[in-house]
Coordinates of C-alpha atoms in Angstrom, one line a residue:
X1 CA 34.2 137.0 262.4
X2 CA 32.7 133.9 260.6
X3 CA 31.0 133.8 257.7
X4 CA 29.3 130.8 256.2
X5 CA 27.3 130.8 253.0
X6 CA 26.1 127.4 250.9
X7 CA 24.3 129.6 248.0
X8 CA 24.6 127.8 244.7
X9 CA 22.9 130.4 241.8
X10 CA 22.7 127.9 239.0
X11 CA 23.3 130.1 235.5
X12 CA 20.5 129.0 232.4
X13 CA 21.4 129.7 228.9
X14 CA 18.3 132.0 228.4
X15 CA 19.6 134.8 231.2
X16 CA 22.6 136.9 231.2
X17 CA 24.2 137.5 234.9
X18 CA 25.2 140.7 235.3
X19 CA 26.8 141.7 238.9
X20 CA 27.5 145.0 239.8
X21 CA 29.8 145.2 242.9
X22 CA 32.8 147.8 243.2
X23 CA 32.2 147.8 239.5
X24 CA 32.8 144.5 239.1
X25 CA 31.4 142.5 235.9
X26 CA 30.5 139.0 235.7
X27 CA 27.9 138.1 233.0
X28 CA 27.3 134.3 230.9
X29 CA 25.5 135.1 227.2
X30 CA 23.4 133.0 225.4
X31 CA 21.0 134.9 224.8
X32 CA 18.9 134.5 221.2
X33 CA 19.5 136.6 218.3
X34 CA 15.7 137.7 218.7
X35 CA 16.4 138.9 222.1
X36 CA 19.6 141.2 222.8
X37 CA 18.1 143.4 225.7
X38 CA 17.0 140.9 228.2
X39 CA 19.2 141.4 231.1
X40 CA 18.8 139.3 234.5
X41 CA 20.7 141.2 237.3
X42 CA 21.0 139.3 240.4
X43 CA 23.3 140.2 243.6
X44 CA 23.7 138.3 247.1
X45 CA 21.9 138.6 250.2
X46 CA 25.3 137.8 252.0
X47 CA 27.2 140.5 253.9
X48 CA 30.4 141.0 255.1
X49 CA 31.5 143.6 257.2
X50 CA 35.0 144.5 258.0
X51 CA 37.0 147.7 259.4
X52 CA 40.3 148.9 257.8
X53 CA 43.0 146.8 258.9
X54 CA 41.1 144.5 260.3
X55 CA 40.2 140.8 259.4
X56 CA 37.1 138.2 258.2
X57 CA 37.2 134.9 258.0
X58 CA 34.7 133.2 255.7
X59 CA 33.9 129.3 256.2
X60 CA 33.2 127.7 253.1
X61 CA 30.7 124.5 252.6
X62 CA 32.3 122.9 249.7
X63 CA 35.9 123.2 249.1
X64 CA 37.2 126.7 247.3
X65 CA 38.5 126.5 243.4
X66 CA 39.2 129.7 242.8
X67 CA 38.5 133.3 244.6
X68 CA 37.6 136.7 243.1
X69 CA 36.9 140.4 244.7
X70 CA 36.0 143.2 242.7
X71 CA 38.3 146.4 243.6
X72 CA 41.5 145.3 245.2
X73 CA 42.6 148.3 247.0
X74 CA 39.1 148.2 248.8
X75 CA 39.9 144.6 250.4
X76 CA 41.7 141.5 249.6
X77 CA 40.6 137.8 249.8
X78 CA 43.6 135.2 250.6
X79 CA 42.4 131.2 251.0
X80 CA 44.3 129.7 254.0
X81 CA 42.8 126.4 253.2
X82 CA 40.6 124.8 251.0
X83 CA 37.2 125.8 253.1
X84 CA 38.5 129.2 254.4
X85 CA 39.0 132.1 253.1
X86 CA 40.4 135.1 254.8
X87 CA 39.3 138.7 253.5
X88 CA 41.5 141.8 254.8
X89 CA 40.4 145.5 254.5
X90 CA 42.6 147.9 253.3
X91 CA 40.6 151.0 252.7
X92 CA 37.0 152.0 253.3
X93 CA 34.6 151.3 250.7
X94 CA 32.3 148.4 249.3
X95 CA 33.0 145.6 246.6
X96 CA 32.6 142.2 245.7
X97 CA 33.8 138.5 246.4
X98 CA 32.8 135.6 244.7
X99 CA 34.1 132.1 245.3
X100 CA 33.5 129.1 243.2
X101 CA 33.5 125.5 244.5
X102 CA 35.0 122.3 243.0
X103 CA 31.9 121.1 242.1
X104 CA 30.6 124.2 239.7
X105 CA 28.8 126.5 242.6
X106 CA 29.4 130.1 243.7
X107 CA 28.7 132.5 246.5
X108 CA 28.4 135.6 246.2
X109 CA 29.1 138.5 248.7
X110 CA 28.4 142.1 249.4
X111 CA 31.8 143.0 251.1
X112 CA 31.8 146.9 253.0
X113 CA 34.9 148.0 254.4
X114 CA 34.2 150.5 257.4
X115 CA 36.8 153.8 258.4
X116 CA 38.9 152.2 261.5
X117 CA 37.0 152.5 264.9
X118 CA 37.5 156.1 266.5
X119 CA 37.4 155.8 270.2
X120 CA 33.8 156.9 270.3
X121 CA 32.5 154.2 268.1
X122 CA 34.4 151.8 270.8
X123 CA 32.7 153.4 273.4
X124 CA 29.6 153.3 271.3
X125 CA 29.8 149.7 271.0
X126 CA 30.7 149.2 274.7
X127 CA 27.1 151.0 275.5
X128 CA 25.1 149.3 273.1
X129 CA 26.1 145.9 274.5
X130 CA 25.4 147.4 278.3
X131 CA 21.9 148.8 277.0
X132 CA 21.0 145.0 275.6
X133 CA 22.5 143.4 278.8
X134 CA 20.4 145.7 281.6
X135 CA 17.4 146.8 279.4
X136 CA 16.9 143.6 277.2
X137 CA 13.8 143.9 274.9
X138 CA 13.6 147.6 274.9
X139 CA 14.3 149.3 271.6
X140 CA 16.9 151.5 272.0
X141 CA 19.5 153.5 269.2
X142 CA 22.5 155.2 269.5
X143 CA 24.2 157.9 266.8
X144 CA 26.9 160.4 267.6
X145 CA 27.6 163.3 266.0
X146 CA 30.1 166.2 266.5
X147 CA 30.8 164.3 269.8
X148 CA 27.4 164.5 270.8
X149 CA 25.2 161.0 272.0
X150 CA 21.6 161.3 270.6
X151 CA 19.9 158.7 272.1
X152 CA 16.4 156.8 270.6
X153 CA 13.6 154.2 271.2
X154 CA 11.2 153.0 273.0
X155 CA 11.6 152.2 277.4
X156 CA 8.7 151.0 279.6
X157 CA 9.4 153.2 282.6
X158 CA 11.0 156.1 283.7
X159 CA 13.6 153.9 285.5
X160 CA 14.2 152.5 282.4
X161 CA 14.7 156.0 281.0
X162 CA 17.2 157.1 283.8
X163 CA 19.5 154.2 283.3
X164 CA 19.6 154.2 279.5
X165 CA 20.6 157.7 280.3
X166 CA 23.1 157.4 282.9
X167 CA 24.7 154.0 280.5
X168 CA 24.8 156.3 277.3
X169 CA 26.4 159.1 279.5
X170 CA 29.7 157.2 280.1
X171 CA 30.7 157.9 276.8
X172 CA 29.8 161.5 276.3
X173 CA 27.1 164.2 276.1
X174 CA 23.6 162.9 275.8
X175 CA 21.0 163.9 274.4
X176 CA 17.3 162.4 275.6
X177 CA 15.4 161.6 272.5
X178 CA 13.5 158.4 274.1
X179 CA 10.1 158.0 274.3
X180 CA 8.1 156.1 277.2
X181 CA 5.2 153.8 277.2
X182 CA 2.1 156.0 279.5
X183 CA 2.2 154.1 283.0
X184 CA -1.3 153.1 284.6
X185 CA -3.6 155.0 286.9
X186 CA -1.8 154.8 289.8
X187 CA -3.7 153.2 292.7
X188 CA -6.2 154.4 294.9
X189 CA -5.9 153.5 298.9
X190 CA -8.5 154.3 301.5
X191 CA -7.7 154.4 304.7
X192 CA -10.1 153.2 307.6
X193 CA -9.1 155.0 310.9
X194 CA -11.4 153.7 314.2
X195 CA -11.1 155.8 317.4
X196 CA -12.9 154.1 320.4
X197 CA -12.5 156.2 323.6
X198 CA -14.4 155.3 327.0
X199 CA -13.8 157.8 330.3
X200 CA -15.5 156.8 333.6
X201 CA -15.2 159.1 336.7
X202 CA -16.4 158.9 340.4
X203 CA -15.8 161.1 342.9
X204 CA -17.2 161.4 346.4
X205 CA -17.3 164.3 348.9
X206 CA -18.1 164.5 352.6
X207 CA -17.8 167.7 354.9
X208 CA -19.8 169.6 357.3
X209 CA -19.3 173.3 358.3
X210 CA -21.0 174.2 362.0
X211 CA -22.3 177.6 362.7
X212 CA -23.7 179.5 365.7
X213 CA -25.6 182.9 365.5
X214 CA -26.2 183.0 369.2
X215 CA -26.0 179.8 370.6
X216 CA -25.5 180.4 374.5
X217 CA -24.8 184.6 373.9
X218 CA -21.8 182.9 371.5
X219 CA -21.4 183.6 367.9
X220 CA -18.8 181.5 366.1
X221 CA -18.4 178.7 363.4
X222 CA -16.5 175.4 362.7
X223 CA -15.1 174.4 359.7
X224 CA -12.2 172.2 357.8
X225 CA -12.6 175.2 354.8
X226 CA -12.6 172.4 352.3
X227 CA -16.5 173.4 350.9
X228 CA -17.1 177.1 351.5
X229 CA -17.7 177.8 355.0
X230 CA -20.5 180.3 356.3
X231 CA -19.7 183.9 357.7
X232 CA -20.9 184.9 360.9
X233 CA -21.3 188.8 361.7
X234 CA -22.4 189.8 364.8
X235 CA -25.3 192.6 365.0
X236 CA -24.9 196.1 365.5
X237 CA -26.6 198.0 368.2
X238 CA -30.3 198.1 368.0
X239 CA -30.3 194.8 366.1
X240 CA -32.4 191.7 366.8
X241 CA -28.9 189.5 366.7
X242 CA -26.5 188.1 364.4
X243 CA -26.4 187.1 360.9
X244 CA -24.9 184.6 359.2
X245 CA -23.9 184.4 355.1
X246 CA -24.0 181.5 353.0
X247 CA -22.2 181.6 350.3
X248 CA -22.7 177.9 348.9
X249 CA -25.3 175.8 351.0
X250 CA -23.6 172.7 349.4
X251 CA -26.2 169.8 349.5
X252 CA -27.5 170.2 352.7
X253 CA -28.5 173.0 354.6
X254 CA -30.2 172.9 358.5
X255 CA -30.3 175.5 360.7
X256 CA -32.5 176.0 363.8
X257 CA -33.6 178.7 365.6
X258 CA -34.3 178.4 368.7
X259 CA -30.9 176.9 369.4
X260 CA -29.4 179.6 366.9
X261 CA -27.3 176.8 365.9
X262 CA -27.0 175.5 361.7
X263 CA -24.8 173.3 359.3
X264 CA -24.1 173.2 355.7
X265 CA -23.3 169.6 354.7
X266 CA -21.3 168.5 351.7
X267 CA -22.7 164.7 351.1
X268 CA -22.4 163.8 347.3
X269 CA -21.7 161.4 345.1
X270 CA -21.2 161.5 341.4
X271 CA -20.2 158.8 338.5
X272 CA -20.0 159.7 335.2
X273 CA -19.0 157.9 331.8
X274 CA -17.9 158.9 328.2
X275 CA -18.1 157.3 325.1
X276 CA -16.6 158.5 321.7
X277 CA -16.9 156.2 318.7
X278 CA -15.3 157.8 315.4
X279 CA -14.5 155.8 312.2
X280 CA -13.4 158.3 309.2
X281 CA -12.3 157.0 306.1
X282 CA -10.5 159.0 303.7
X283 CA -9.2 157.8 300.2
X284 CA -5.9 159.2 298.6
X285 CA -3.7 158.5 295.6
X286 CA -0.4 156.9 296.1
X287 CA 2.1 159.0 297.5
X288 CA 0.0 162.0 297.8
X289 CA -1.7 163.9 301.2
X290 CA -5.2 163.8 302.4
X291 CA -7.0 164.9 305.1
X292 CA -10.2 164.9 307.0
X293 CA -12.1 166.8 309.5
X294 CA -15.4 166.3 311.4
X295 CA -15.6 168.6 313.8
X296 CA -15.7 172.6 313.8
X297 CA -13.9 176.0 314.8
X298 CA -14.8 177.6 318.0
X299 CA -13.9 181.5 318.7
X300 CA -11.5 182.2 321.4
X301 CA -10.2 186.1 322.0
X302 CA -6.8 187.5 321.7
X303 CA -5.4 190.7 323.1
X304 CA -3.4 192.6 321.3
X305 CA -1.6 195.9 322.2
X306 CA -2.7 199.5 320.0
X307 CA -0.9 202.1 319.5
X308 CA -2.6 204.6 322.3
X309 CA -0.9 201.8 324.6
X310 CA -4.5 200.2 324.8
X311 CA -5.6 196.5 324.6
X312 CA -7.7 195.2 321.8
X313 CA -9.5 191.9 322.0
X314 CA -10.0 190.3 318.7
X315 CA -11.5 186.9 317.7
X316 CA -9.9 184.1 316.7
X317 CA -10.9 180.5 315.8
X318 CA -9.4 177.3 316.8
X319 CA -10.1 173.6 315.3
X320 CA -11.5 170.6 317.2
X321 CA -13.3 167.6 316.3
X322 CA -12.0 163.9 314.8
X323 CA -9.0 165.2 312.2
X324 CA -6.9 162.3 310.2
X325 CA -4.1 163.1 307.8
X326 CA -2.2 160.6 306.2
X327 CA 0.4 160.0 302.7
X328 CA 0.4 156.4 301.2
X329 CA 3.1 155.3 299.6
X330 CA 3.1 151.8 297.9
X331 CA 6.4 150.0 298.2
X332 CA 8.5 147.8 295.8
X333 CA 7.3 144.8 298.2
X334 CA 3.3 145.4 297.7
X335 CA 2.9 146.7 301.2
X336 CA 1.3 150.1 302.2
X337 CA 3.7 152.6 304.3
X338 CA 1.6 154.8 305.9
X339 CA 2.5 158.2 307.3
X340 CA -0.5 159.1 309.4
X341 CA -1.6 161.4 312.4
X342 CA -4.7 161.2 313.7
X343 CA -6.7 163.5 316.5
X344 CA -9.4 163.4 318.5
X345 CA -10.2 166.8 320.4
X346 CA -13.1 168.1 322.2
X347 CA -14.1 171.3 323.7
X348 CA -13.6 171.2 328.2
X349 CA -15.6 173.7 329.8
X350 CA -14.7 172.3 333.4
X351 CA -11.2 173.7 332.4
X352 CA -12.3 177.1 331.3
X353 CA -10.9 180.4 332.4
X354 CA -12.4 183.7 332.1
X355 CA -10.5 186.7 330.4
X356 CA -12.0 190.1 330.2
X357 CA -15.4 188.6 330.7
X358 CA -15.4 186.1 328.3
X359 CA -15.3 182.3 329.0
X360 CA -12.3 180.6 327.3
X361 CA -12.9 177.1 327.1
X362 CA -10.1 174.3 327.2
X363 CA -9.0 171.5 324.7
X364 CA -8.7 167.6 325.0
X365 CA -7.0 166.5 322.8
X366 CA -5.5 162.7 322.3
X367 CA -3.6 162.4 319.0
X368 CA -1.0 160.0 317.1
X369 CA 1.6 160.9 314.9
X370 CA 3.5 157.7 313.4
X371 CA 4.7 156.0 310.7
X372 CA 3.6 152.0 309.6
X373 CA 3.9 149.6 307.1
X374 CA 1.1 147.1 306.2
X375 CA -0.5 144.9 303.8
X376 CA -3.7 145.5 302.1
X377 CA -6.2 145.0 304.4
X378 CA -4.2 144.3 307.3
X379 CA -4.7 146.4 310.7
X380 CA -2.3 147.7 313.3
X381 CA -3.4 149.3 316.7
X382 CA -0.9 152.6 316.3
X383 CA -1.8 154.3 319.9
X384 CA -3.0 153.0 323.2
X385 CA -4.0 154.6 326.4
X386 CA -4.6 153.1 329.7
X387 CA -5.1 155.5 332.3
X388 CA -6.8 155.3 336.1
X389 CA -6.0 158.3 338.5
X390 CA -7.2 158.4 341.7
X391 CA -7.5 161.8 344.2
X392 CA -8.0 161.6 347.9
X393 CA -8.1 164.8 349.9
X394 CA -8.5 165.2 353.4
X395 CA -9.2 168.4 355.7
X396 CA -10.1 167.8 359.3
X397 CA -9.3 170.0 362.6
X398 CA -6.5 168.6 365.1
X399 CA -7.3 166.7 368.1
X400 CA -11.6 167.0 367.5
X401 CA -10.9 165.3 364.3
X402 CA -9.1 162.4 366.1
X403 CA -12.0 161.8 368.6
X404 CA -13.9 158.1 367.7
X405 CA -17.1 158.6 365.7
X406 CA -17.7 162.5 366.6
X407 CA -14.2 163.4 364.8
X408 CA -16.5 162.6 361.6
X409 CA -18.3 166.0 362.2
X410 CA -14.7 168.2 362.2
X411 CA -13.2 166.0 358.9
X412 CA -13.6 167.5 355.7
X413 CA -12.8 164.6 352.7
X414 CA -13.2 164.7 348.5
X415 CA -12.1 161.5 346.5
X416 CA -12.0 161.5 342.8
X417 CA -11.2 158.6 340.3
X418 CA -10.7 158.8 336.5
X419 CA -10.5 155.9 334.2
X420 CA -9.7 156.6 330.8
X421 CA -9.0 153.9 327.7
X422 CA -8.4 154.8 324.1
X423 CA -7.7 152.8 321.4
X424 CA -6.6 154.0 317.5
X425 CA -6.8 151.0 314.8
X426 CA -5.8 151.9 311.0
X427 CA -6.8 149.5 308.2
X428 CA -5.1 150.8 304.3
X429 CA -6.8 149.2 301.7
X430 CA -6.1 149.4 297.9
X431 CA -9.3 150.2 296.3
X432 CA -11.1 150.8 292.7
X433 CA -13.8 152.8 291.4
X434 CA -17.3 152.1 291.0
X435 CA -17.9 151.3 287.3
X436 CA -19.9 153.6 284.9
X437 CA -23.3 153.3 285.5
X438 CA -23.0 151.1 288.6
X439 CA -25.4 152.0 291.8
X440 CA -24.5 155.0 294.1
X441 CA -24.5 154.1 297.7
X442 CA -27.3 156.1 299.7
X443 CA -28.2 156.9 302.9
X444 CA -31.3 155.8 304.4
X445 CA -33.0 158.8 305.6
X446 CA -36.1 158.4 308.1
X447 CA -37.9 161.3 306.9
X448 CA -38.4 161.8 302.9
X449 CA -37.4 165.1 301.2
X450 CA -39.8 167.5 299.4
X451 CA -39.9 166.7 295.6
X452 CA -37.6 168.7 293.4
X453 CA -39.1 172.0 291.5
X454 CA -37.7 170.4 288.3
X455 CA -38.4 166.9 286.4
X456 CA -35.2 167.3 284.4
X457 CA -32.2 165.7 287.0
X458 CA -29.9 167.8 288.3
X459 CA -26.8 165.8 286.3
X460 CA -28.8 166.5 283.1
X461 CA -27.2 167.0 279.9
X462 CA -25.0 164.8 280.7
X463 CA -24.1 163.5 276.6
X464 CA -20.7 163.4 275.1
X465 CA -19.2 164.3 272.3
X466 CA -16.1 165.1 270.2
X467 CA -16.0 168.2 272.1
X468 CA -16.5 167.7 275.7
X469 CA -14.7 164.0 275.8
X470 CA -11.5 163.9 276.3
X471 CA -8.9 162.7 274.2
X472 CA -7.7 159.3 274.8
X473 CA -3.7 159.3 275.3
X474 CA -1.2 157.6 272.9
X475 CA 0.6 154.6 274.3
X476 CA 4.5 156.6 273.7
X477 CA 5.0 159.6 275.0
X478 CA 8.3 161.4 275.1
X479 CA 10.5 161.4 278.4
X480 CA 10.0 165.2 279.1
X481 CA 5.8 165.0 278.4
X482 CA 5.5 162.2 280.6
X483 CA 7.6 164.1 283.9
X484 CA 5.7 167.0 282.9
X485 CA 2.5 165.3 283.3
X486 CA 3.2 163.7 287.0
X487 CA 3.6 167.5 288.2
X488 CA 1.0 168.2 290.9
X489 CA -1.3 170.6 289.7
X490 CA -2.3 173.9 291.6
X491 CA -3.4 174.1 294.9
X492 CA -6.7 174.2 295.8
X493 CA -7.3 177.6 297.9
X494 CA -10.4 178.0 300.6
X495 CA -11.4 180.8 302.1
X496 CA -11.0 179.8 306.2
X497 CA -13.6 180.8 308.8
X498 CA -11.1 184.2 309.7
X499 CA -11.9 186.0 306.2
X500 CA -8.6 184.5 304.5
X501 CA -7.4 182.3 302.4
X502 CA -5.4 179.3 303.1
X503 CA -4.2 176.3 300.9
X504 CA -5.2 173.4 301.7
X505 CA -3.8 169.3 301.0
X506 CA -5.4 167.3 298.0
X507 CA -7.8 165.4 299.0
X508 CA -9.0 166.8 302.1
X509 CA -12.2 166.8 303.6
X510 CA -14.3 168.6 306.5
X511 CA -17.8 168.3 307.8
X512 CA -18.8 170.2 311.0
X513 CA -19.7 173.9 311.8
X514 CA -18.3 176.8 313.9
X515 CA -20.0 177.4 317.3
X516 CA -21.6 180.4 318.5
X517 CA -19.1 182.5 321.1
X518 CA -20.5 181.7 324.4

């Protein structure tokens, strides 16, 4: 260690210096005889700080004449050359050194002699100098005491908190006395979900089914059995004749009478198309779940065994509709990562099935479940579906069915073809709110509402004061507050369309109703 000091105290005849070091006395009188008592005490702003058994060396401007310190067996000053002048420590404790240049001039300084360094204060000094290198402009304090690390100041961050802690723990027991400045809202990211889903079908059916009642004394019918063939019984005695049952006439029905001869002819041909269009948007916190439904719950029975060895039916409800659920996370990088699953389902009634008299209907359902990472604003297609099926049956009756153009009555055929194409684009963008007193968005409705019963609004009193406003946070909070603060809160419990309760995720949403049972 280097000291340099160039402080020339100049002494005037009308003062009398007194120093007070180590009890150490240095003092120039010529004072008047009218005034004994005035005393001018001045000291140096000049410190030196040395351990026991260790060494300063102090660098002097002008060259040294002659060198004085106040209690020897505190420290002792030894010039090794004209401009330096080496100052040992022998015992802990604080004193004086003054040194006086050729040309009239002294310096003066406050000497303290520290105990020797324990292996703590080493270690203590080893942390300080990693806390300035990896947190550099943070205020941060260390003290030990009975081998305890209390450590103090001021961090920006939480991961500024965690290393200071983990640096100050490599030389003991710490104790977290830091404060941390309050972080920003964190963000708010809405989430723009499109579903566009187009299903075409065709199908085409052609089949005829040839009966007789009596047709030359015979009584008989002719059929592929693809579309539900009539039943021929013949009478019983006393009867006019036969009769024949039609179960489904199909499209086309022809029978005559005098021949005793009929048809039922299956000739149809059907095209269909399906168009779903669903864009919810959902906003969420960073890091945190939300959800969304538009849809509703439809009933659907379940049997259940008693204890007579009976069956009970009870009533259950199952979801459908457009469902999203999604977390945001913002990375170190700016980008989004978004964990999302989104579901489109529908209620199928061509696929129902009957069960103790009731009609259970089925579901469609097309969902994704993925992970992504985006930019703000920025759009990925996260599920696809190209699908075209095509079905081709055909019935017809060996050899009659092979005979050029009249093998068309004894063939039987049913062709069906599906197209479907779905597409799922997500769009995360990072949003704020609308500013106090800023327009609501509205809807525009076609037909005007009824006026309200009351001229106060319905968001009246709506005036602030001491009471109801909340206090604005300091800019520090300690460590512990802060963590205790980012705690999610309870959560929110809603009573679901069975009678119960269920919990649901923060921030969701639901619009839609629950069908009647059919």
């Amino acid at each position: 260690m280097r000291a340099k000091a160039g402080i020339q105290i100049a002494c005037c005849s009308a003062f009398l210096l007194f120093l007070c070091a180590g009890q150490m006395l240095h003092a120039q009188a010529s004072l008047p005889a009218s005034q004994p008592g005035d005393v001018s005490v001045q000291d140096s702003a000049n410190e030196l700080s040395v351990a026991v058994g260790k060494t300063v060396l102090v660098d002097c401007a002008q060259p040294a004449a002659r060198v004085a310190i106040g209690l020897g067996e505190v420290a002792e000053a030894t010039a090794i050359s004209p401009t330096e002048i080496m100052v040992n420590g022998k015992s802990a404790g604080q004193t004086t050194l003054i040194i006086w240049d050729n040309k009239g001039g002294r310096q003066f300084f406050n000497v303290t002699v520290r105990a020797a360094a324990s292996g703590l204060d080493n270690s203590l000094d080893a942390v300080r100098r990693e806390l300035r290198t990896e947190l550099p402009g943070q205020t941060l304090k260390l003290s030990s005491e009975n081998n305890v690390i209390y450590l103090r100041g001021t961090v920006k961050d939480l991961t500024s908190s965690g290393r200071a802690v983990q640096i100050a723990s490599t030389a003991g027991k710490v104790v977290n006395l830091l404060n941390v400045e309050v972080p920003k809202a964190d963000p708010q990211i809405l989430l723009k979900v499109r579903f566009a889903s187009v299903d075409r079908n065709k199908s085409k059916q052609l089949g005829i089914n040839i009966f007789s009642t009596g047709l030359g004394n015979t009584l008989g019918a002719l059929s592929t059995g693809q579309f539900s063939p009539p039943s021929v019984t013949a009478g019983t005695s006393g009867s006019s004749g036969a009769t024949a049952s039609v179960s489904n006439e199909l499209n086309l029905f022809a029978f005559f009478p005098g021949l005793n001869l009929g048809a039922t002819i299956q000739a149809l041909q059907t095209s269909g198309v399906v168009e779903v269009l669903a864009e919810p948007n959902v906003l969420a916190a960073n890091g945190k779940q939300a959800s969304f439904l538009a849809g509703g719950e439809y009933p659907f029975p379940v049997a259940q065994g008693t204890t007579g060895g009976g069956v009970a039916i009870t009533i259950m409800f199952k979801e459908y509709g457009v469902r999203l659920n999604f977390i945001p996370t913002i990375t170190p990088r700016g980008t989004i990562r978004l964990q999302v699953a989104p579901e489109v389902s529908s209620l199928d009634f061509t696929n129902a099935i009957q069960i103790s008299g009731f009609e259970i209907p089925a579901i469609t359902t097309r969902k994704v479940k993925t992970e992504v990472e985006l930019a703000d604003h920025q759009s990925f297609v996260i599920g696809g579906l190209l699908d075209n099926r095509e079905t081709e049956t055909l019935q017809r009756i060996p050899f009659l069915g092979d005979i050029p153009i009249l093998g068309k009555f004894f063939q039987s055929m049913s062709r069906n073809r599906t197209n479907t194409e779905l597409i799922v684009i997500v769009t995360p963008e990072i949003v704020a709110p609308m500013q106090a007193g800023a327009p609501w968005p509205e809807l525009s409705y076609p037909t005007k509402f009824l006026p309200a019963n009351s001229a106060t609004p319905m968001n009246n009193p709506d005036a602030k004061t001491a009471e109801n406003t909340p206090a604005i946070s300091p800019a520090v909070l300690p460590v512990e507050k802060l963590i205790d603060s980012m705690k999610p809160g309870i959560p929110l419990v809603i009573e679901d369309a069975t009678g119960g309760f269920g919990t649901s995720s923060s921030g969701s949403t639901s619009s839609g109703g629950t069908p009647a049972p059919q």
